[in-house]
Short mmCIF file of C-alpha atoms in Angstrom, two decimals:
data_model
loop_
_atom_site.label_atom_id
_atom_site.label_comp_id
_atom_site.label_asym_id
_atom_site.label_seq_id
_atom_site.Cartn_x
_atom_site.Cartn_y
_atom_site.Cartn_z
CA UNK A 10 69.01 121.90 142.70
CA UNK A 11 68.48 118.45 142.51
CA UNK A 12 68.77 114.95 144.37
CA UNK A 13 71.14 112.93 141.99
CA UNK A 14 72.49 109.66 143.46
CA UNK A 15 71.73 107.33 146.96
CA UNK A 16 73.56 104.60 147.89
CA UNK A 17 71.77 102.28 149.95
CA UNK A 18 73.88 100.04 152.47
CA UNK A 19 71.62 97.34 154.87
CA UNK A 20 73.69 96.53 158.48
CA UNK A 21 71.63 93.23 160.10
CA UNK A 22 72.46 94.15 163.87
CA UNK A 23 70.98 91.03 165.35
CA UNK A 24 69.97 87.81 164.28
CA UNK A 25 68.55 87.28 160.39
CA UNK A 26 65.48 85.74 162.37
CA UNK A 27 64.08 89.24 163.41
CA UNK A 28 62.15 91.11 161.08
CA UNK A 29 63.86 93.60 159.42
CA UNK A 30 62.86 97.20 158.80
CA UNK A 31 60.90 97.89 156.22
CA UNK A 32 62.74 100.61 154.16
CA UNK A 33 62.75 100.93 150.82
CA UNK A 34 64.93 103.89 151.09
CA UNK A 35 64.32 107.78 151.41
CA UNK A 36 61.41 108.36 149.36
CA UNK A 37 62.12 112.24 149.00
CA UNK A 38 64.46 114.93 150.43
CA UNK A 39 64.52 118.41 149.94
CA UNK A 40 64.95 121.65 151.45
CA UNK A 41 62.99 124.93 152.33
CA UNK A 42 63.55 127.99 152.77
CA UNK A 43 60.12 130.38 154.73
CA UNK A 44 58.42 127.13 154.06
CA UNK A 45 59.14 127.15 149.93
CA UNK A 46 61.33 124.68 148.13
CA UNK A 47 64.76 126.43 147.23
CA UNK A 48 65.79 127.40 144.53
CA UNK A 49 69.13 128.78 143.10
CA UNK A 50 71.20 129.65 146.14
CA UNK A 51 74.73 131.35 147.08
CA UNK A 52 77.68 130.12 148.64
CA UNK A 53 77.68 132.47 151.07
CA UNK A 54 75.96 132.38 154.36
CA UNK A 55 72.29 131.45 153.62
CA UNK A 56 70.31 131.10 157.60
CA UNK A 57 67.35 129.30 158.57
CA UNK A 58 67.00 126.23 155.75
CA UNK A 59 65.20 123.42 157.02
CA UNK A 60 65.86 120.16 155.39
CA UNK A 61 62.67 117.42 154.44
CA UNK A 62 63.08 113.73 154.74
CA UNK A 63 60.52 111.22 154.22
CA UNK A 64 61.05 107.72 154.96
CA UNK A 65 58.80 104.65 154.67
CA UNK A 66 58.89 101.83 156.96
CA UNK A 67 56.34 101.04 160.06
CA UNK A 68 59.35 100.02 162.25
CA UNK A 69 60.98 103.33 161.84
CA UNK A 70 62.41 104.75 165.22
CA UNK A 71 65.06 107.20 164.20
CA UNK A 72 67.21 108.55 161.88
CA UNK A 73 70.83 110.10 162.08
CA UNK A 74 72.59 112.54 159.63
CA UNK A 75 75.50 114.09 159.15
CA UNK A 76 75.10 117.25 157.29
CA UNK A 77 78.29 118.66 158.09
CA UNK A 78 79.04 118.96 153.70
CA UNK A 79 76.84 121.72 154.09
CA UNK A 80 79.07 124.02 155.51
CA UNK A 81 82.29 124.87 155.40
CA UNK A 82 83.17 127.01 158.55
CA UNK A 83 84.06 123.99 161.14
CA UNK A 84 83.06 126.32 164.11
CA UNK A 85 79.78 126.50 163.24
CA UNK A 86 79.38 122.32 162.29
CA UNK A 87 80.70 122.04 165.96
CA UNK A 88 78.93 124.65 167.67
CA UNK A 89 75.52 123.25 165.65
CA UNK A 90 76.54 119.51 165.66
CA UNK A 91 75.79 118.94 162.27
CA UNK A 92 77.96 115.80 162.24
CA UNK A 93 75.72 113.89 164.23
CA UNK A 94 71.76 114.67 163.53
CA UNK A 95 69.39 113.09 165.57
CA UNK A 96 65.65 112.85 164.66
CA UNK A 97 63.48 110.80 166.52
CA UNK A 98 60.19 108.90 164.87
CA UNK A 99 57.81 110.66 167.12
CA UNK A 100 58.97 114.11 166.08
CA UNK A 101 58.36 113.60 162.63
CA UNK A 102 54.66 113.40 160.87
CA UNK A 103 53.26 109.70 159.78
CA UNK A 104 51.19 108.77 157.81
CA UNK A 105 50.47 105.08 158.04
CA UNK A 106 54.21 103.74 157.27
CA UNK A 107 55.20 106.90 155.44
CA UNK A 108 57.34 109.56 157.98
CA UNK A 109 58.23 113.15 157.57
CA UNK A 110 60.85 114.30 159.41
CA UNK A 111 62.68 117.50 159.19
CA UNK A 112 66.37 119.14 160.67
CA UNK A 113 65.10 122.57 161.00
CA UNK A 114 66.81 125.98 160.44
CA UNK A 115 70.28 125.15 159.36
CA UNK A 116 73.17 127.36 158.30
CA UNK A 117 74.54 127.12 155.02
CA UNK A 118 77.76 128.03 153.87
CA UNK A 119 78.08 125.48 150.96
CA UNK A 120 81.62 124.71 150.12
CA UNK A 121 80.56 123.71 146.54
CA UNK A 122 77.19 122.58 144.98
CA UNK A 123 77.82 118.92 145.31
CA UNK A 124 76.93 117.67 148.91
CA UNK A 125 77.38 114.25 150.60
CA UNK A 126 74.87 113.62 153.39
CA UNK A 127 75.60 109.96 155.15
CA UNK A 128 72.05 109.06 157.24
CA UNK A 129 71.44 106.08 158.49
CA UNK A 130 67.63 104.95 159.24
CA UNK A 131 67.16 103.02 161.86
CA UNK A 132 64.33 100.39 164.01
CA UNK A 133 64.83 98.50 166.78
CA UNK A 134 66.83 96.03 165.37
CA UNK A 135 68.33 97.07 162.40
CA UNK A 136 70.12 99.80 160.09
CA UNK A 137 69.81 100.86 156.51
CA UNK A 138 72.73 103.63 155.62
CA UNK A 139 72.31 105.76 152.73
CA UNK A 140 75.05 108.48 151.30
CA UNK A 141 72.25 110.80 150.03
CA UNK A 142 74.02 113.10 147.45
CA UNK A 143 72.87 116.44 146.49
CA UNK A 144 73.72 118.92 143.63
CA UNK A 145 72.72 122.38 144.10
CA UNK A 146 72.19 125.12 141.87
CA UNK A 147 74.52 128.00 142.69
CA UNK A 148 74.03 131.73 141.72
CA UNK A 149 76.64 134.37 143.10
CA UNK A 150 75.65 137.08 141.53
CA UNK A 151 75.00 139.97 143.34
CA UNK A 152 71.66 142.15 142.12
CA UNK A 153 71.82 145.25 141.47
CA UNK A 154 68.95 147.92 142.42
CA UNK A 155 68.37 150.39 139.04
CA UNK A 156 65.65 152.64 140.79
CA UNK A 157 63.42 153.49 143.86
CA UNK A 158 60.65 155.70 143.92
CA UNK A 159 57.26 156.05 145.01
CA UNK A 160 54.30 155.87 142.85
CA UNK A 161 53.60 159.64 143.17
CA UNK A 162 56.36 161.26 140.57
CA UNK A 163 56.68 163.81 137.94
CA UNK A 164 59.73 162.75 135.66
CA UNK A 165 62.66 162.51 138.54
CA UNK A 166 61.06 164.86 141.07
CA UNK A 167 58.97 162.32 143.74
CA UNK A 168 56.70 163.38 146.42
CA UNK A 169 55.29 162.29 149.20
CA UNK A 170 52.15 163.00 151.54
CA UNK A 171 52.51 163.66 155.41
CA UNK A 172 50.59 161.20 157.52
CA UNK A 173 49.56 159.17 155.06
CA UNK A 174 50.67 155.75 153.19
CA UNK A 175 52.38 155.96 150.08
CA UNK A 176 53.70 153.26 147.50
CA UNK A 177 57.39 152.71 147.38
CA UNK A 178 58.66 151.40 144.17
CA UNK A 179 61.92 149.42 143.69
CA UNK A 180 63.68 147.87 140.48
CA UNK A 181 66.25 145.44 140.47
CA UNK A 182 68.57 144.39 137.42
CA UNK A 183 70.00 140.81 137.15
CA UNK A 184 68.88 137.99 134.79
CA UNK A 185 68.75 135.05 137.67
CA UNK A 186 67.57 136.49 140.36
CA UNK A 187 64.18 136.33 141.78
CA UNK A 188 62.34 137.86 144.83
CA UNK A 189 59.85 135.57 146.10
CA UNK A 190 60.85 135.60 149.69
CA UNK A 191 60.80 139.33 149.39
CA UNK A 192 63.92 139.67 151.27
CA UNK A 193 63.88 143.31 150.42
CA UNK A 194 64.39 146.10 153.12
CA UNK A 195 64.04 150.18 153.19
CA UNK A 196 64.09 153.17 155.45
CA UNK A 197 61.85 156.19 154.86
CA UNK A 198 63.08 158.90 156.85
CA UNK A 199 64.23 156.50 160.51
CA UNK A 200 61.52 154.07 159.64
CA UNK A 201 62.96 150.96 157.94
CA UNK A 202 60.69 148.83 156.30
CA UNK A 203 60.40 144.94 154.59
CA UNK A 204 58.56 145.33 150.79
CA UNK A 205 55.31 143.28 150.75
CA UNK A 206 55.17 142.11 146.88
CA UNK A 207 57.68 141.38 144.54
CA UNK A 208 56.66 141.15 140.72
CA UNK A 209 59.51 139.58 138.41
CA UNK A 210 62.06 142.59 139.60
CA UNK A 211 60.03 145.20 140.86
CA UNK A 212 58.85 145.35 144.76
CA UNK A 213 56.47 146.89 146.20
CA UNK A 214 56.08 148.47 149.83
CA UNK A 215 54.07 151.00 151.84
CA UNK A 216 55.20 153.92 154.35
CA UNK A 217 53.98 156.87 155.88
CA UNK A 218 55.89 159.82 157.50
CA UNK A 219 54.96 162.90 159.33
CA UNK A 220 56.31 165.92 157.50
CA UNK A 221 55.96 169.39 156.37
CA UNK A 222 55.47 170.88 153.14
CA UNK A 223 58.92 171.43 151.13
CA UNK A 224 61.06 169.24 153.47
CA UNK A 225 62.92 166.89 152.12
CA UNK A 226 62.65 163.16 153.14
CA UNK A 227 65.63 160.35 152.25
CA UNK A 228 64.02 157.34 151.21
CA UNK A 229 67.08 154.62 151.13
CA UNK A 230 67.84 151.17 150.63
CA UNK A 231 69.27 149.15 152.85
CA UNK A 232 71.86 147.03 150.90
CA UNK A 233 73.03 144.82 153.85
CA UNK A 234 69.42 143.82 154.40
CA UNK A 235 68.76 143.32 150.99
CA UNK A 236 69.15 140.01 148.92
CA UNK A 237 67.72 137.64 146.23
CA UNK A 238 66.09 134.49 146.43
CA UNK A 239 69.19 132.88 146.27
CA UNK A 240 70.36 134.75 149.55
CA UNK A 241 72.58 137.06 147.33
CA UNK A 242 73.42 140.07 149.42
CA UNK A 243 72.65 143.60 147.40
CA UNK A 244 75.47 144.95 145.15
CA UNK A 245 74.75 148.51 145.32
CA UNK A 246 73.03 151.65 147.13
CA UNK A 247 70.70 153.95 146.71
CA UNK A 248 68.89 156.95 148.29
CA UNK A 249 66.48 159.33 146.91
CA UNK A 250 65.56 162.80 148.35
CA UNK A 251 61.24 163.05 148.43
CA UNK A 252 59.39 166.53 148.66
CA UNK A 253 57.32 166.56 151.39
CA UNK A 254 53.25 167.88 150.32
CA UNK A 255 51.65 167.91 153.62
CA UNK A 256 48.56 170.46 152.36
CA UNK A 257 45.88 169.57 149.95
CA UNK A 258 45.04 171.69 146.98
CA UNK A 259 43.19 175.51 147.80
CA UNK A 260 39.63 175.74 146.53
CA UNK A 261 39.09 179.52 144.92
CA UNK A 262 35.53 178.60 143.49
CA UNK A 263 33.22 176.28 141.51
CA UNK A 264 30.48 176.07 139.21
CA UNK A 265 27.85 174.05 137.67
CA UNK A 266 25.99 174.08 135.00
CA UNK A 267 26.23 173.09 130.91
CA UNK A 268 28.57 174.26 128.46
CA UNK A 269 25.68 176.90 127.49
CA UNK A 270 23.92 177.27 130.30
CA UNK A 271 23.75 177.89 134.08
CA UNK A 272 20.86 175.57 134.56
CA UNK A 273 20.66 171.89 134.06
CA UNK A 274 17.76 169.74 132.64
CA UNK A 275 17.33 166.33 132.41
CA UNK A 276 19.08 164.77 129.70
CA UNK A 277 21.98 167.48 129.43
CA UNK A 278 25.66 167.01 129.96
CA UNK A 279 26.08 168.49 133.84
CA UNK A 280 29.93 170.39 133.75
CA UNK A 281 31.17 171.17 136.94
CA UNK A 282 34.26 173.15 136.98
CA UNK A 283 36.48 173.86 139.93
CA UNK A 284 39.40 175.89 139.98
CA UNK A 285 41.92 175.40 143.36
CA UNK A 286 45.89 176.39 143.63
CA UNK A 287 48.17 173.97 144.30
CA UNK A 288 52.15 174.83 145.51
CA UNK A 289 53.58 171.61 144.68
CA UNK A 290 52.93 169.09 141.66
CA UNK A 291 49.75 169.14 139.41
CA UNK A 292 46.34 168.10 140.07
CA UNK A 293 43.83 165.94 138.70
CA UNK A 294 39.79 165.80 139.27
CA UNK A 295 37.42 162.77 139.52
CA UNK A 296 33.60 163.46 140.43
CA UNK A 297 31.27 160.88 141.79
CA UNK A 298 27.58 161.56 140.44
CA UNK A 299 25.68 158.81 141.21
CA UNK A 300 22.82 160.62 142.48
CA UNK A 301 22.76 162.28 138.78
CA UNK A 302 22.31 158.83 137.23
CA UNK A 303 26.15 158.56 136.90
CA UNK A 304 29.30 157.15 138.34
CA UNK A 305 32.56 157.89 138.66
CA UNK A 306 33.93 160.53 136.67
CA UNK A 307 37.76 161.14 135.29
CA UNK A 308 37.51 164.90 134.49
CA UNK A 309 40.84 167.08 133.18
CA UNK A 310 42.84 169.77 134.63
CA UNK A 311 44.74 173.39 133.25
CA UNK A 312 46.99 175.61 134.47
CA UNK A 313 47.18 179.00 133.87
CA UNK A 314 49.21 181.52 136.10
CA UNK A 315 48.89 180.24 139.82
CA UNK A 316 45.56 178.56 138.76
CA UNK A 317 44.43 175.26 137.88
CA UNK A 318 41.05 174.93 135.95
CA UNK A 319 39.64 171.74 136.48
CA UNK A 320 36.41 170.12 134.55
CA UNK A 321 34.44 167.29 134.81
CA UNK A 322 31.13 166.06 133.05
CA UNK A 323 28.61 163.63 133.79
CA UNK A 324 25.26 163.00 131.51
CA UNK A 325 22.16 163.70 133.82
CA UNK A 326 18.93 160.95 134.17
CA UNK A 327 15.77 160.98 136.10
CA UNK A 328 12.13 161.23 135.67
CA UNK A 329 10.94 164.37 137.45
CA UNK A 330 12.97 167.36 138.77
CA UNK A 331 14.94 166.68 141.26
CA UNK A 332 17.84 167.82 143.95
CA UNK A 333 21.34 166.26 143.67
CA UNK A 334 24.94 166.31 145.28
CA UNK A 335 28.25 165.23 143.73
CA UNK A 336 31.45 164.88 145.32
CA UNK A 337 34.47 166.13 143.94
CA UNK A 338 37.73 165.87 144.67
CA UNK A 339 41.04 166.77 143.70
CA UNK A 340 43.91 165.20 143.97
CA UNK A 341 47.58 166.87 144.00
CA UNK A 342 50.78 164.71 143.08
CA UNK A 343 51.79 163.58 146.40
CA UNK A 344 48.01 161.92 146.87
CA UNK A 345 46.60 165.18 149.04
CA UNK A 346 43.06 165.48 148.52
CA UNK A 347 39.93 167.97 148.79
CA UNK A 348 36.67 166.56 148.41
CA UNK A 349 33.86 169.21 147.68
CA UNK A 350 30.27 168.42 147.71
CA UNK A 351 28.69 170.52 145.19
CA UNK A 352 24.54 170.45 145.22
CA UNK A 353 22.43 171.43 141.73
CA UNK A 354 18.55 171.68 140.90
CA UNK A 355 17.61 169.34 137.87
CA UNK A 356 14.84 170.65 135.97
CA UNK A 357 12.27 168.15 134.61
CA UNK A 358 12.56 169.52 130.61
CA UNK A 359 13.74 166.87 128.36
CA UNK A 360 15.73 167.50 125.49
CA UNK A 361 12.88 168.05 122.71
CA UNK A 362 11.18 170.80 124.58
CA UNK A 363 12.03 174.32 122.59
CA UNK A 364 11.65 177.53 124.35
CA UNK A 365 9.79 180.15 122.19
CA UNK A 366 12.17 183.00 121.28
CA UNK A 367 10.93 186.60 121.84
CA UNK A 368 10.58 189.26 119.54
CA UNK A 369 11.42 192.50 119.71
CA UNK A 370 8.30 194.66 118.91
CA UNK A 371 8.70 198.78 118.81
CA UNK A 372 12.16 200.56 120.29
CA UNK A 373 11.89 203.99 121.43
CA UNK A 374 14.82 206.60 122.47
CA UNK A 375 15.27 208.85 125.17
CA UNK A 376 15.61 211.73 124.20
CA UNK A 377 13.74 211.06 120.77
CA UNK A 378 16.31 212.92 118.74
CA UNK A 379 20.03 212.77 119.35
CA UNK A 380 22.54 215.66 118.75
CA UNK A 381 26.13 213.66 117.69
CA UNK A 382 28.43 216.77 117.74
CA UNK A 383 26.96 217.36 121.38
CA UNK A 384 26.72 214.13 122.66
CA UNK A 385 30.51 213.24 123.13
CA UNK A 386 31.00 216.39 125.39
CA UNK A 387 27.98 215.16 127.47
CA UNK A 388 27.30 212.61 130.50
CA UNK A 389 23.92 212.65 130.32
CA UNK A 390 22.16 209.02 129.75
CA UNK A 391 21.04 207.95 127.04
CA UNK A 392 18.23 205.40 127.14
CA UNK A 393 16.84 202.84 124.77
CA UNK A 394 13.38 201.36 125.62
CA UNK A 395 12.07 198.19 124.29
CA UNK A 396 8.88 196.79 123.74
CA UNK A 397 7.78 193.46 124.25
CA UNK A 398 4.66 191.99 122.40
CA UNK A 399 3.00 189.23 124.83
CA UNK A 400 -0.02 186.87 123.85
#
């Protein structure tokens, strides 16, 4: 929208011998909307615009405008008195001889996007009248919502945790609108809720619920309470069904150790697997093994039957042996999670230290001779002894 023409009228009131007010006209007029310039904006009923005027003049006392040309129902120019706007000098903010004054929280209902706005700026002896006029930008279009869901989905199945904040996702098609104001509103379950961040046209918000696991809770938009920038009420509905996941994941057992051994030394790979069941969505496992000489870990999970293997490595520092703990946890779909502190002896053996292997030395049987068409009716034992050379 834009500030096209202002005709500029000077009315001497008294004698040419008083000074006369130093105006050299309005200097800039806009309006806001939530304290932001607007931008596009519908012809329908748009609340709570407040309009900017700055004048310049060090003799300025008062101004009066009649924004009535910015709405079309009559009952609400009268009811508001938009045909006669008063605002006083010492209401507005100066700046040496420079004044900003505003008319706050006005109701449009714009009965086109040209706009005539008489105002006449006045000092104690005379009058300069201007016929500001103002073209908006109009956008009627209606958006459209293409999708809500949280951020906890598996293809176009969404769950949620009870007691806990989740992220609430929610698209919007249209090629003019914009959602800065984030004039966006939802209910999860009886809650209703205002998004917090708009990005192009997605918006963001955050909710929590108290529910049990396999109950089903409506997350909706609210279409009435929904509009664009441009004060564009929603086109369309919405409403989702989320499975509640009010238990975290079921730990059946752990280890730790290396892909070839039980024990870990400095310098090996440390694997810890866990396994856990899980009723609802998948899982994933992260392990933080900073007291290893690592971080944090992203590890992978399998499922097989009712089980879900999960693994995650870490490479293992440090001078002498040592005691550590990790903490793993596992995370289901819906954002449940068990945490696990898992504890393992480091040995002090670095990588280049080979372990002699044994040899086998004599092998004797028990008995010493061995009957084969006998022994498969028998259940006696038979023993093998081995012998061990040591240095």
């Amino acid at each position: 929208m834009k500030r096209v023409v202002i005709s500029l009228l000077a009315f001497v009131l008294l004698a040419s011998s008083v000074s006369a007010l130093e105006i050299t006209g309005l200097e800039f007029l806009e309006f806001l909307s939530h304290g932001e310039p607007i931008g596009a904006i519908s012809t329908g009923r748009v609340p709570n615009i407040d309009m900017k005027i700055i004048v310049t003049g060090e003799d300025f006392t008062l101004l009066r405008a009649d924004i009535s040309g910015l709405n079309r129902n009559d009952a609400i120019v009268d009811d508001q008195g938009y045909r006669d706007m008063v605002v006083h000098a010492s209401d507005c903010e100066q700046a040496n001889d420079t004044f900003t004054c505003y008319i706050r929280r006005i109701i449009f209902l714009l009965p086109s996007d040209t706009v005539v706005m008489p105002i006449t700026l006045y000092n104690d002896t005379n009058s300069t009248y201007i016929e500001e006029v103002y073209v908006f930008d109009i956008d009627n279009t209606a958006p459209n919502i293409t999708d809500l869901r949280t951020e906890t989905c598996l293809n176009t199945t969404c769950f949620i945790p009870s007691n806990q904040y989740a992220q609430i996702r929610i698209q919007f098609g249209d090629e003019r609108a914009t959602f800065e104001k984030k004039i966006v509103r939802y209910s999860l379950g009886d809650q209703k809720h205002f998004v917090h961040t708009c990005e192009d046209m997605t918006c963001y918000g955050r909710a929590k619920t108290t529910c049990r696991s396999g109950q089903r809770i409506a997350l909706k938009i609210l279409p009435d309470q929904t509009m664009d920038d441009a004060y564009n009420i929603l086109a369309n509905d919405m409403r989702i069904d989320l499975f509640c996941d009010s238990e975290k994941p079921t730990l059946q057992n752990y280890t730790i150790g290396t892909d070839n051994t039980d024990y870990v030394k400095i310098g090996d790979d440390m694997v810890v697997t866990v396994n856990v069941t899980e009723d609802l969505g998948e899982v994933t496992i992260q392990g933080n093994f900073s007291e290893f000489g690592g971080g944090m870990s992203e590890g992978a999970c399998e499922k097989k039957g009712e089980t879900w293997f999960c693994r995650v490595t870490t490479g293992v520092t440090g001078e002498q042996p040592y005691t550590g703990n990790a903490k793993i946890y596992i995370k289901d779909t819906a954002g449940n999670v068990l945490e696990q502190t898992v504890t393992k002896n480091i040995l002090g053996l670095d990588s280049e230290v080979v372990v002699d292997e044994w040899e086998i030395g004599t092998v004797q049987g028990m008995p010493r001779t061995l009957n084969t068409d006998v022994v498969i009716h028998t259940t006696s034992d038979i023993k093998v002894y081995y012998k061990l050379p040591f240095q």
